[in-house]
Coordinates of C-alpha atoms and ligand atoms in Angstrom, one line a residue:
X1 CA 0.0 0.0 0.0
X2 CA 1.2 3.5 -0.8
X3 CA 1.4 5.8 2.2
X4 CA 2.9 9.1 3.2
X5 CA 4.4 9.9 6.6
X6 CA 5.4 13.5 7.6
X7 CA 7.4 14.5 10.6
X8 CA 7.8 18.2 11.5
X9 CA 10.4 19.2 14.1
X10 CA 8.9 22.6 14.9
X11 CA 11.3 25.5 14.4
X12 CA 14.5 23.5 13.6
X13 CA 16.8 25.6 11.4
X14 CA 18.5 23.9 8.5
X15 CA 21.9 25.1 9.7
X16 CA 21.4 23.4 13.0
X17 CA 21.4 19.9 11.3
X18 CA 24.9 19.0 12.4
X19 CA 26.4 15.5 13.1
X20 CA 27.1 16.4 16.7
X21 CA 23.5 17.6 17.3
X22 CA 21.4 15.6 14.9
X23 CA 23.0 12.3 14.2
X24 CA 19.6 10.8 13.1
X25 CA 18.8 13.6 10.7
X26 CA 22.3 13.3 9.2
X27 CA 21.6 9.5 8.8
X28 CA 18.2 10.2 7.1
X29 CA 19.9 12.8 4.8
X30 CA 22.1 10.1 3.3
X31 CA 19.0 8.1 2.4
X32 CA 16.9 11.1 1.2
X33 CA 16.7 13.9 -1.3
X34 CA 17.6 17.1 0.6
X35 CA 15.9 20.4 -0.4
X36 CA 18.6 23.0 0.3
X37 CA 16.6 26.1 -0.3
X38 CA 13.4 25.2 1.6
X39 CA 11.3 28.1 2.8
X40 CA 8.4 28.9 5.1
X41 CA 5.5 31.2 4.1
X42 CA 4.8 34.7 5.4
X43 CA 4.3 35.2 8.2
X44 CA 6.7 32.4 9.2
X45 CA 4.5 31.3 12.0
X46 CA 3.5 27.7 13.0
X47 CA -0.2 28.1 12.5
X48 CA -0.1 29.8 9.1
X49 CA 2.5 27.3 7.9
X50 CA 0.4 24.3 9.2
X51 CA -2.5 25.6 7.1
X52 CA -0.2 25.9 4.1
X53 CA 1.2 22.3 4.6
X54 CA -2.4 21.0 5.0
X55 CA -3.8 22.8 1.9
X56 CA -0.8 23.3 -0.4
X57 CA -1.8 27.0 -0.5
X58 CA -0.6 30.4 0.5
X59 CA -2.5 32.4 3.1
X60 CA -4.3 34.3 0.4
X61 CA -6.1 31.1 -0.5
X62 CA -6.4 29.2 2.8
X63 CA -7.3 32.3 4.7
X64 CA -5.3 31.9 7.9
X65 CA -3.2 35.1 7.9
X66 CA -1.1 34.7 11.0
X67 CA -0.6 33.2 14.5
X68 CA -2.7 36.2 15.4
X69 CA -5.5 37.6 13.1
X70 CA -8.1 40.4 13.4
X71 CA -11.8 39.5 13.0
X72 CA -14.9 41.7 13.2
X73 CA -17.7 39.9 15.0
X74 CA -20.0 42.9 14.7
X75 CA -18.3 45.0 17.4
X76 CA -15.3 46.1 15.3
X77 CA -12.0 44.6 14.4
X78 CA -10.2 42.8 17.2
X79 CA -7.0 40.8 17.3
X80 CA -7.4 37.1 18.2
X81 CA -4.7 34.5 18.9
X82 CA -5.2 31.4 16.6
X83 CA -3.7 29.2 19.4
X84 CA -6.5 28.4 21.8
X85 CA -8.8 25.5 21.0
X86 CA -11.9 27.7 20.7
X87 CA -10.5 29.9 17.9
X88 CA -11.6 27.4 15.2
X89 CA -15.2 27.9 16.2
X90 CA -14.8 31.7 16.5
X91 CA -13.5 31.9 12.9
X92 CA -16.3 29.8 11.7
X93 CA -18.9 31.9 13.6
X94 CA -17.5 35.2 12.2
X95 CA -16.6 34.2 8.6
X96 CA -19.0 31.3 8.0
X97 CA -16.1 28.9 7.4
X98 CA -12.7 27.8 8.6
X99 CA -10.0 27.3 5.9
X100 CA -11.0 28.3 2.4
X101 CA -9.3 25.4 0.6
X102 CA -9.6 21.6 1.2
X103 CA -7.0 20.0 3.5
X104 CA -5.1 16.8 2.9
X105 CA -7.5 15.0 5.3
X106 CA -10.5 16.2 3.3
X107 CA -9.0 15.3 -0.1
X108 CA -8.0 11.9 1.2
X109 CA -11.2 11.1 3.1
X110 CA -12.2 8.5 0.6
X111 CA -8.7 7.5 -0.4
X112 CA -7.2 6.1 2.8
X113 CA -7.7 9.0 5.1
X114 CA -5.5 11.3 7.3
X115 CA -4.4 11.3 10.9
X116 CA -2.5 14.1 12.7
X117 CA -0.6 13.7 16.0
X118 CA 0.4 17.2 17.1
X119 CA 2.1 18.5 20.3
X120 CA 2.2 22.3 19.4
X121 CA -0.7 24.8 20.0
X122 CA -4.2 23.6 19.5
X123 CA -4.7 26.1 16.7
X124 CA -1.7 24.8 14.8
X125 CA -3.0 21.2 15.3
X126 CA -6.7 21.8 14.4
X127 CA -6.0 23.8 11.2
X128 CA -4.7 20.6 9.6
X129 CA -8.3 19.5 9.5
X130 CA -10.6 22.0 11.0
X131 CA -13.8 20.5 9.6
X132 CA -13.1 17.0 10.8
X133 CA -12.6 14.8 7.8
X134 CA -9.9 12.7 9.5
X135 CA -8.5 12.3 13.1
X136 CA -6.5 14.8 15.2
X137 CA -4.8 13.9 18.4
X138 CA -3.9 16.8 20.6
X139 CA -3.4 17.2 24.4
X140 CA -6.2 19.8 24.7
X141 CA -8.8 17.8 22.8
X142 CA -8.7 15.0 20.2
X143 CA -11.3 14.7 17.4
X144 CA -12.4 12.0 15.0
X145 CA -14.4 12.4 11.7
X146 CA -17.2 14.9 12.0
X147 CA -15.2 16.8 14.6
X148 CA -16.5 14.2 17.1
X149 CA -14.6 14.5 20.4
X150 CA -12.5 11.5 21.3
X151 CA -12.9 11.0 25.0
X152 CA -11.9 7.4 25.5
X153 CA -8.3 6.0 26.0
X154 CA -7.3 7.2 22.5
X155 CA -7.2 10.8 23.8
X156 CA -4.0 11.2 25.9
X157 CA -2.6 14.3 27.5
X158 CA 1.0 14.7 26.6
X159 CA 3.2 17.3 28.3
X160 CA 4.0 20.4 26.1
X161 CA 7.8 19.7 26.0
X162 CA 10.3 17.2 24.7
X163 CA 9.0 14.4 27.0
X164 CA 5.5 14.9 25.5
X165 CA 7.0 14.8 22.1
X166 CA 8.7 11.5 22.8
X167 CA 5.5 10.1 24.2
X168 CA 3.5 11.2 21.2
X169 CA 6.2 9.9 18.9
X170 CA 6.0 6.5 20.6
X171 CA 2.2 6.4 20.0
X172 CA 2.7 7.5 16.4
X173 CA 5.1 4.6 15.7
X174 CA 2.8 2.1 17.5
X175 CA -0.5 3.3 16.0
X176 CA 0.0 5.3 12.8
X177 CA 2.9 3.1 11.7
X178 CA 1.3 0.0 13.3
X179 CA -2.1 -1.5 12.7
X180 CA -3.9 1.8 12.0
X181 CA -2.9 2.6 8.5
X182 CA -3.9 5.9 7.0
X183 CA -2.8 7.2 3.6
X184 CA -1.4 10.3 5.3
X185 CA 0.0 10.4 8.8
X186 CA 1.6 13.5 10.3
X187 CA 3.6 13.8 13.5
X188 CA 4.3 17.5 14.6
X189 CA 6.5 17.8 17.7
X190 CA 6.9 21.0 19.6
X191 CA 10.7 21.0 20.1
X192 CA 13.1 22.6 19.4
X193 CA 10.6 25.5 18.9
X194 CA 9.1 25.4 22.3
X195 CA 12.5 25.5 24.0
X196 CA 13.9 28.0 21.6
X197 CA 11.2 30.6 22.8
X198 CA 12.5 30.1 26.4
X199 CA 16.3 30.0 26.1
X200 CA 19.2 31.4 24.1
X201 CA 19.8 29.7 20.7
X202 CA 22.8 27.5 20.9
X203 CA 22.7 27.2 24.8
X204 CA 22.9 23.7 26.4
X205 CA 19.1 23.5 26.9
X206 CA 18.5 24.4 23.3
X207 CA 21.0 21.9 22.0
X208 CA 19.3 19.2 24.1
X209 CA 15.9 20.0 22.6
X210 CA 17.4 19.6 19.1
X211 CA 18.8 16.3 20.1
X212 CA 15.4 15.2 21.5
X213 CA 13.7 16.2 18.3
X214 CA 16.3 14.4 16.3
X215 CA 15.7 11.2 18.3
X216 CA 12.0 11.3 17.4
X217 CA 12.8 11.8 13.7
X218 CA 15.2 8.9 13.9
X219 CA 12.6 6.6 15.6
X220 CA 10.0 7.3 12.8
X221 CA 12.7 6.8 10.1
X222 CA 13.7 3.5 11.6
X223 CA 10.1 2.3 11.6
X224 CA 9.4 3.5 8.1
X225 CA 12.5 1.7 6.9
X226 CA 11.3 -1.5 8.4
X227 CA 7.9 -1.2 6.7
X228 CA 9.4 -0.3 3.3
X229 CA 11.8 -3.3 3.6
X230 CA 8.7 -5.4 4.3
X231 CA 7.2 -4.3 1.0
X232 CA 5.3 -1.1 1.7
X233 CA 5.7 2.0 -0.4
X234 CA 5.9 4.8 2.1
X235 CA 7.1 8.3 1.3
X236 CA 8.6 9.9 4.4
X237 CA 9.0 13.7 4.5
X238 CA 11.0 15.1 7.4
X239 CA 11.3 18.8 7.9
X240 CA 10.4 21.9 9.9
X241 CA 8.0 24.8 9.5
X242 CA 10.4 27.8 10.0
X243 CA 13.6 28.7 11.7
X244 CA 14.3 31.2 14.6
X245 CA 16.3 34.3 15.3
X246 CA 17.3 35.8 18.6
X247 CA 15.1 38.6 19.9
X248 CA 17.3 41.7 20.2
X249 CA 14.5 44.1 21.3
X250 CA 10.8 44.7 21.2
X251 CA 8.9 47.5 19.3
X252 CA 5.3 48.4 20.4
X253 CA 3.7 49.4 17.1
X254 CA 0.3 49.8 18.8
X255 CA 1.6 52.5 21.1
X256 CA 3.6 54.2 18.4
X257 CA 0.5 54.4 16.1
X258 CA -1.5 55.9 19.0
X259 CA 1.2 58.4 19.8
X260 CA 1.3 59.5 16.2
X261 CA -2.4 60.1 16.1
X262 CA -3.0 57.3 13.6
X263 CA -4.9 55.0 16.0
X264 CA -7.5 56.1 18.5
X265 CA -6.2 54.3 21.5
X266 CA -4.3 51.0 22.3
X267 CA -7.5 48.9 22.3
X268 CA -9.4 50.7 19.6
X269 CA -10.9 48.9 16.6
X270 CA -9.9 51.3 13.8
X271 CA -6.3 50.2 13.3
X272 CA -5.4 46.8 14.7
X273 CA -1.9 45.4 14.9
X274 CA -1.7 41.6 14.9
X275 CA 1.8 40.7 16.0
X276 CA 3.4 37.6 14.4
X277 CA 6.6 37.7 16.5
X278 CA 9.2 39.2 14.2
X279 CA 6.6 40.7 11.8
X280 CA 3.1 42.1 12.1
X281 CA -0.1 42.3 10.0
X282 CA -2.0 45.6 10.4
X283 CA -5.8 45.7 9.8
X284 CA -7.8 48.8 9.0
X285 CA -11.5 49.3 9.5
X286 CA -13.4 50.8 6.6
X287 CA -13.6 54.1 8.4
X288 CA -9.8 54.1 8.9
X289 CA -8.9 53.1 5.3
X290 CA -8.2 56.7 4.3
X291 CA -5.4 56.8 6.9
X292 CA -3.3 54.3 4.8
X293 CA -1.4 57.1 2.9
X294 CA -0.3 58.5 6.3
X295 CA 0.4 55.1 8.1
X296 CA 2.7 53.7 5.4
X297 CA 5.3 56.5 5.5
X298 CA 5.1 56.7 9.3
X299 CA 5.9 52.9 9.5
X300 CA 8.7 53.2 7.0
X301 CA 10.4 55.9 9.1
X302 CA 10.4 53.8 12.3
X303 CA 13.9 52.7 13.4
X304 CA 12.8 49.1 14.1
X305 CA 10.8 48.5 10.9
X306 CA 12.5 46.9 7.9
X307 CA 10.0 46.4 5.1
X308 CA 6.4 47.7 4.7
X309 CA 4.2 45.7 2.3
X310 CA 0.8 46.9 1.0
X311 CA -1.1 46.5 -2.2
X312 CA 0.7 44.5 -4.9
X313 CA 3.7 44.0 -2.6
X314 CA 1.4 42.4 0.0
X315 CA -0.1 40.2 -2.7
X316 CA 3.4 39.1 -3.7
X317 CA 3.9 38.0 -0.1
X318 CA 1.0 35.6 -0.5
X319 CA -1.9 37.7 0.9
X320 CA -5.3 39.0 -0.2
X321 CA -5.6 42.7 -0.7
X322 CA -9.4 43.0 -0.6
X323 CA -9.9 42.5 3.1
X324 CA -9.2 44.5 6.3
X325 CA -5.6 43.3 6.2
X326 CA -3.9 46.3 4.6
X327 CA -0.2 46.2 5.7
X328 CA 2.4 43.8 6.7
X329 CA 5.7 44.9 8.3
X330 CA 8.9 43.1 9.0
X331 CA 11.4 44.2 11.6
X332 CA 15.1 45.1 11.4
X333 CA 17.8 42.6 12.2
X334 CA 21.4 41.6 11.5
X335 CA 23.1 38.4 10.9
X336 CA 25.4 39.0 13.9
X337 CA 25.9 36.0 16.2
X338 CA 24.5 35.7 19.8
X339 CA 26.7 34.7 22.7
X340 CA 26.6 31.1 21.6
X341 CA 27.7 31.9 18.0
X342 CA 24.2 31.5 16.5
X343 CA 23.6 34.1 13.8
X344 CA 20.5 36.3 13.4
X345 CA 19.3 39.0 15.9
X346 CA 16.1 40.8 15.2
X347 CA 13.5 43.1 16.8
X348 CA 10.1 41.6 17.8
X349 CA 6.7 43.3 17.7
X350 CA 5.0 43.6 21.1
X351 CA 2.3 41.1 21.4
X352 CA -0.4 41.4 24.1
X353 CA -1.9 38.0 23.1
X354 CA 1.2 35.8 23.4
X355 CA 3.9 35.6 26.1
X356 CA 6.6 33.7 24.1
X357 CA 8.7 36.8 23.1
X358 CA 11.7 37.1 25.4
X359 CA 14.7 39.3 24.7
X360 CA 17.8 37.0 24.2
X361 CA 15.6 34.0 23.3
X362 CA 14.3 32.7 19.9
X363 CA 11.4 34.0 17.9
X364 CA 10.2 34.0 14.3
X365 CA 7.4 35.2 12.0
X366 CA 9.1 37.3 9.5
X367 CA 11.4 37.1 6.5
X368 CA 14.8 37.0 8.2
X369 CA 17.2 34.6 6.5
X370 CA 17.3 32.4 9.6
X371 CA 13.6 32.4 10.0
X372 CA 13.1 31.5 6.4
X373 CA 15.5 28.6 6.8
X374 CA 13.5 25.4 7.7
X375 CA 14.8 22.1 6.4
X376 CA 13.1 19.4 4.3
X377 CA 14.2 15.9 3.2
X378 CA 12.2 13.3 1.2
X379 CA 12.9 9.7 1.7
X380 CA 11.5 6.8 -0.3
X381 CA 8.6 7.3 -2.8
X382 CA 10.9 7.5 -5.8
X383 CA 13.1 10.3 -4.4
X384 CA 16.8 9.8 -5.3
X385 CA 18.6 8.8 -2.1
X386 CA 21.6 10.9 -1.1
X387 CA 20.8 13.7 -3.6
X388 CA 20.3 17.4 -3.1
X389 CA 18.0 19.9 -4.8
X390 CA 19.1 23.6 -4.8
X391 CA 15.9 24.9 -6.3
X392 CA 13.6 27.0 -4.0
X393 CA 10.9 24.9 -2.3
X394 CA 8.3 25.9 0.2
X395 CA 5.8 24.6 2.8
X396 CA 3.1 24.7 0.1
X397 CA 5.0 22.0 -1.9
X398 CA 4.4 19.2 0.7
X399 CA 0.7 18.6 0.0
X400 CA 1.1 18.2 -3.8
X401 CA 4.1 15.9 -3.3
X402 CA 2.0 13.8 -0.9
X403 CA -0.9 13.6 -3.3
X404 CA 1.3 12.7 -6.2
X405 CA 2.7 9.8 -4.2
X406 CA -0.8 8.6 -3.4
X407 CA -1.9 8.9 -7.1
X408 CA -4.3 11.7 -6.4
X409 CA -4.7 15.0 -8.2
X410 CA -3.5 18.3 -6.6
X411 CA -5.7 20.9 -8.3
X412 CA -6.2 24.3 -6.8
X413 CA -2.9 24.4 -5.0
X414 CA -0.3 27.1 -5.1
X415 CA 2.5 24.6 -4.5
X416 CA 4.0 22.0 -6.9
X417 CA 5.3 18.5 -6.3
X418 CA 9.0 18.3 -5.5
X419 CA 11.4 17.0 -8.1
X420 CA 12.4 13.4 -7.3
X421 CA 15.8 13.5 -8.9
Ligands
ZN501 ZN1 6.6 26.5 14.4

């Protein structure tokens, strides 16, 4: 039977795949085709990238614009975190739908089905299959087809750390790579990302979290190798969703816009800043739309702002331009190394909805070279072992690659199947 197995080590930078830190990934590399210029989407956040991996589409088509998005539920625009379990229902209630393109689990519902084991935020887990065509296991709530809550022994609470990742990986190997065969099985572990938000990149705790993630990838690889040797035809994709850079400082765009008279007050609904860590999306109400010609030059003059995208430039980043989302900004950074020799230091955007931005620790969300430096390797499924591909690839290319292996079409996707040799 043809199957596809995906392992995502959240936040692991391609340049941190080193023999001394990731012996298993280095072993997989020798047996895989390695995509040397693999990229995230914009913003380079876990939840947006998860939706892009699930749909093969950019945010302009799947509709999940960031880790934080602004919605108007009738009382004006307000920023919401996509992370909590209840956000999926909020989005459906406000917009009438969840994602705007079918997910892998939907496309495969009559062709072997999909199952997701995720140890990141609930939002990042649920947006693989928000309308319940397959099964999702997550510590804050597991769901079967029809978004039916799983409340029996199959729902297990894993800790949100490396130990939880290891426990989930063990289950994945026993179940998804055991008797419960789905056409598409995904394991998404929280480290090293989870640890990177808490410690300095390159510090001993960080390196340990990389080694723990590497052990999970090695375990899945070993199991897939056994199954393929026994006659299965499994395509294994191992990768990450984005990289990280060190937070060098924090800019409060909300406060600066208020100070400049371009936003009524810090909680007003006219101009809403949705922080995505090292970038932000800015939403304008209809009434505030005429402020755009004043807001753009104001943002461009700010010391901590790097690029300002609007109109066709925002479209080029992969976003719609006919909604309240009017501007995206990235922050300034350098490729200087931190105290542990890890390059990439950048300013973060103040985020009242998340607490994972700490000066001196890791963060992501923008276009920095080390944020846009996830890794990807494809093993089995006709990919030439021990080969490299220097062409640009992206998170949106995973879904069409998976569907090609399963002899399914990949219509209406922004991505393309990866070259096998
Ligand atoms: Zn992530």
